[in-house]
Amino acid sequence: MAKKPAVKPGEKSKATRGERPANGKLLRWNGDTQKSLLFWVTVILLTYLLVPTKPFTAEDYQPGDIAFRDIRATQSFLVEDPSSTSARKMEAEASVLAVYDFERNQEYEVLQKVRTFFLQMREMLASQLEDEKLLIQEVRSSQKAEQASPQRELDLFREESASLRQESIKGFIDQLAIDIDVQKMQPLLPDGFSEKVEAIIVDSFQPILGQGVVENRETLLRERGKGVTLRTLNALSEEMALDDFSEILSLQAARDLVRKRVASQGWSRQQVSLRRLIEALVQDLIRPNMTYNRSETEQRKKKAVEETSAVYHQVSKGEVIVRAGDPLTGDQILKISELKRLSPEVSRTSLVLGMFLLVAITIFSFFMILKVVFPPAATDLRGLFILAVITVLQIVAMRGVLVLSAAMTTTYTGLSEITLRMVIPFALGTMIVGTLFPVTVAVVMAALLSVLPAFYFDWSHTLFLYSFIGSVVAAFSVVHCHQRSSILRAGLAVSGASMIMAAVILLIGGDLFSSDTTPQLLSAAGSGILVALFASVAIPALESAFNVASDMKLMELANLNQPALKDMILKAPGSYHHSVLVGSLAEAAAEEIGANPLLARVAATYHDIGKITKPEYFVENQETRDNRHEKLSPSMSALILASHVKDGAEVAKDHRLPRRVVDIIRQHHGTRLITFFYNKAKEMEDPSVQTVDERDFRYPGPKPQSREAALIMLADAVEAASKVLTEPTPARIRGLVQKIINDIFIDGQLDESNLTLSDLHQIARSFTRTVTGILHHRIDYPQIQSSGEDRRKDKKKRDDTISEPESGNGLLSEDPDGPGGKNIRRLGQE
């Protein structure tokens, strides 16, 4: 055999370090290429699913035409209702009150003018009478021959005085627009426009002073029950609404009142003509002081109509405007026309390209987040593929439920778009991820699977929050979900969270007590039920398709009726017992450091399944004291021991064990040195013939890639070494545990496992407690040991027996002052 270069102690060869061969760059490039291909295929599929199938188009329909297809609103919009708008405007116009101008001081002004006229006439008559007396005296005192001239002057004065009186009367008639001839006013002259007649006229107005007078009371009474606007014509232009017309007089009624008032005065027979004149005069002086202002009323009606807003109907996105085969009404034509107007002509290429870039940026961003919060998932191609499949299935489920919901609107036409949205199982993908991956990965996916639907639903932030809260609840509801029935409980938790979010959304919108509340809450509850039903089908399918294991699958694998375990119990009972103890150690330690206890226990149970192919070569399965390795060379023995890792992976694949379990089987020895046979080979080494290569005595690897795999490596070594520990006191157990963990750590086996020094201290304390409990002190029964001498002999045999521990690491034979005892010390101690 050719000599191989020696490997210095502690030095790792390429094989030991698990490095790739010379063409490793090509292999890594291929892995990166596969990830890139997966990324772009996922982006393309999601873009296809998130882009609307086609923009809205509508035929030019006329009322009464039959719709060729169902027409749904592709967006929410408002459409004006002409008939309702017209009715509202007519109602606004009818609500405007008729405007009446009220001249409150009109009668007082008339009476003031009457008083002024009568006073002026009295003064005029008195002055003319004095002047006439003087002229008469002048005529009488003149001689007869000279009387002609004064007489002519007197006649001329009388004519001028009469003319002046006529002009004054005419001026009074014109001022007050009285419909009485000047000649008819002559009876006032003999009376001299007396204060008595003046007082009668003023007194006749008393019954109507302060009251409204309208020309036609019937016209006013048409506004009964509605009222009128009474506008006082003064500097303040005061207005008031008047709906009590009982004190409003018609013009004729007012004139009758004043006429009767005049007639009731004590007139003599000689004053009949004067009475009739006064009756006619006062009736003519009565004018309407309330007049309908048509112009102002029309202006107010016009303004009210202009200020009246149009009536719009809300059309929600997804609402069925018309169904195929139904005749179209005018209202439906209006909705279709408005939708067509609002639907922009967007380039299909632009829409697809924009969505493609947006999805690509989003997926890449969440990948980088995943790479930070949980690096193993970002580097595992199969895991990324599963996440991509779940993401696509989530969007497919969303679209499928939308199609079914839309079909339901044929029967239940009252369902709104938001109600249909809430029944979508948004938390489905997150629940599936939570059962197959750690909760940190599930929370990241919850955010991603809430952002993507928001793209489809017009960037709805309320929908994002509704989806995200339900998804987070789903992620935490399936943590350590050990039974299939737990999926239903998780679905009910999602239903509860979704109902709370639906109620909050309704409360914010002020619709909590509307008619939509019950349908939306029921839809939210149905969402959680759909999540549970779909997840119950999808999780086993994904487990079978991708050979992955949820906690539920792991619980099934822990059943002793599993064929692999049955074979192990029958063919390698010692190895099975050892695996059970390793599982107890790993499970307890996993709980201490926050790893997956169930995965640690189940993987530990199967980690030595490869020993069923050659059980007799492992000491725990040797029923007799014969050791088959005594007839083999150290290198052959090491090869047989190391082969149980490869054999275990093959057996696990034959029994379709999950990939995580298979990986742990491959990694549970890492690249550790089989110390016992290596030392034996070194003792037998003849440097002149052959040099012992350390690489021939190391396990093939790889090193543990997860905390659970590292736990099983440590637990495997501790359990194997503890079997040959004499006098297992707590102090000796603690020292043993510390030494084994130190050795494995110094050998670099934990470099890729993400375990921290703090984790190692907790693991050491946990192993110490568990091993102490397993190896607790038992009393010696006299009937079992015949004598103290026999006990001493048995003890000496145990001390003299050199047996390879199950892991083959020969820890107890190492020099306590070797590398394992030098660096990290006192692990497991407070």
PDB file of N, CA and C in Angstrom, residues 204 252-265 275 278-280 282-283 286:
ATOM      1  N   SER A 204    -110.737 104.938  11.353  1.00  0.00           N
ATOM      2  CA  SER A 204    -111.193 103.805  10.545  1.00  0.00           C
ATOM      3  C   SER A 204    -110.056 102.781  10.289  1.00  0.00           C
ATOM      4  N   GLN A 252    -110.070  92.823   0.367  1.00  0.00           N
ATOM      5  CA  GLN A 252    -111.492  93.127   0.449  1.00  0.00           C
ATOM      6  C   GLN A 252    -111.971  93.107   1.889  1.00  0.00           C
ATOM      7  N   ALA A 253    -111.467  92.136   2.665  1.00  0.00           N
ATOM      8  CA  ALA A 253    -111.876  92.075   4.075  1.00  0.00           C
ATOM      9  C   ALA A 253    -111.398  93.308   4.831  1.00  0.00           C
ATOM     10  N   ALA A 254    -110.184  93.764   4.554  1.00  0.00           N
ATOM     11  CA  ALA A 254    -109.673  94.960   5.221  1.00  0.00           C
ATOM     12  C   ALA A 254    -110.497  96.182   4.852  1.00  0.00           C
ATOM     13  N   ARG A 255    -110.869  96.296   3.592  1.00  0.00           N
ATOM     14  CA  ARG A 255    -111.671  97.437   3.164  1.00  0.00           C
ATOM     15  C   ARG A 255    -113.067  97.396   3.778  1.00  0.00           C
ATOM     16  N   ASP A 256    -113.612  96.198   3.913  1.00  0.00           N
ATOM     17  CA  ASP A 256    -114.918  96.097   4.559  1.00  0.00           C
ATOM     18  C   ASP A 256    -114.837  96.552   6.008  1.00  0.00           C
ATOM     19  N   LEU A 257    -113.747  96.214   6.690  1.00  0.00           N
ATOM     20  CA  LEU A 257    -113.605  96.613   8.093  1.00  0.00           C
ATOM     21  C   LEU A 257    -113.550  98.132   8.241  1.00  0.00           C
ATOM     22  N   VAL A 258    -112.764  98.794   7.415  1.00  0.00           N
ATOM     23  CA  VAL A 258    -112.659 100.253   7.540  1.00  0.00           C
ATOM     24  C   VAL A 258    -113.959 100.936   7.100  1.00  0.00           C
ATOM     25  N   ARG A 259    -114.621 100.346   6.085  1.00  0.00           N
ATOM     26  CA  ARG A 259    -115.890 100.930   5.652  1.00  0.00           C
ATOM     27  C   ARG A 259    -116.906 100.871   6.765  1.00  0.00           C
ATOM     28  N   LYS A 260    -116.998  99.714   7.414  1.00  0.00           N
ATOM     29  CA  LYS A 260    -117.940  99.586   8.527  1.00  0.00           C
ATOM     30  C   LYS A 260    -117.573 100.519   9.669  1.00  0.00           C
ATOM     31  N   ARG A 261    -116.256 100.694   9.848  1.00  0.00           N
ATOM     32  CA  ARG A 261    -115.799 101.587  10.920  1.00  0.00           C
ATOM     33  C   ARG A 261    -116.230 103.030  10.646  1.00  0.00           C
ATOM     34  N   VAL A 262    -116.160 103.430   9.382  1.00  0.00           N
ATOM     35  CA  VAL A 262    -116.585 104.786   8.992  1.00  0.00           C
ATOM     36  C   VAL A 262    -118.092 104.927   9.124  1.00  0.00           C
ATOM     37  N   ALA A 263    -118.797 103.881   8.672  1.00  0.00           N
ATOM     38  CA  ALA A 263    -120.262 103.951   8.701  1.00  0.00           C
ATOM     39  C   ALA A 263    -120.801 103.995  10.119  1.00  0.00           C
ATOM     40  N   SER A 264    -120.003 103.481  11.052  1.00  0.00           N
ATOM     41  CA  SER A 264    -120.481 103.437  12.438  1.00  0.00           C
ATOM     42  C   SER A 264    -120.394 104.789  13.149  1.00  0.00           C
ATOM     43  N   GLN A 265    -119.806 105.796  12.490  1.00  0.00           N
ATOM     44  CA  GLN A 265    -119.709 107.126  13.084  1.00  0.00           C
ATOM     45  C   GLN A 265    -121.091 107.829  13.018  1.00  0.00           C
ATOM     46  N   ARG A 275    -120.223 111.156   3.917  1.00  0.00           N
ATOM     47  CA  ARG A 275    -119.955 109.802   4.435  1.00  0.00           C
ATOM     48  C   ARG A 275    -119.544 108.861   3.308  1.00  0.00           C
ATOM     49  N   ILE A 278    -116.037 109.611   2.318  1.00  0.00           N
ATOM     50  CA  ILE A 278    -115.039 109.121   3.282  1.00  0.00           C
ATOM     51  C   ILE A 278    -114.936 107.598   3.190  1.00  0.00           C
ATOM     52  N   GLU A 279    -116.095 106.912   3.028  1.00  0.00           N
ATOM     53  CA  GLU A 279    -116.054 105.454   2.885  1.00  0.00           C
ATOM     54  C   GLU A 279    -115.242 105.045   1.656  1.00  0.00           C
ATOM     55  N   ALA A 280    -115.511 105.748   0.545  1.00  0.00           N
ATOM     56  CA  ALA A 280    -114.761 105.436  -0.678  1.00  0.00           C
ATOM     57  C   ALA A 280    -113.290 105.769  -0.525  1.00  0.00           C
ATOM     58  N   VAL A 282    -111.378 105.978   2.345  1.00  0.00           N
ATOM     59  CA  VAL A 282    -110.614 105.081   3.227  1.00  0.00           C
ATOM     60  C   VAL A 282    -110.442 103.690   2.599  1.00  0.00           C
ATOM     61  N   GLN A 283    -111.450 103.234   1.861  1.00  0.00           N
ATOM     62  CA  GLN A 283    -111.285 101.924   1.197  1.00  0.00           C
ATOM     63  C   GLN A 283    -110.209 101.994   0.125  1.00  0.00           C
ATOM     64  N   ILE A 286    -106.683 101.770   1.592  1.00  0.00           N
ATOM     65  CA  ILE A 286    -106.230 100.457   2.062  1.00  0.00           C
ATOM     66  C   ILE A 286    -105.572  99.736   0.897  1.00  0.00           C
TER      67      ILE A 286
END
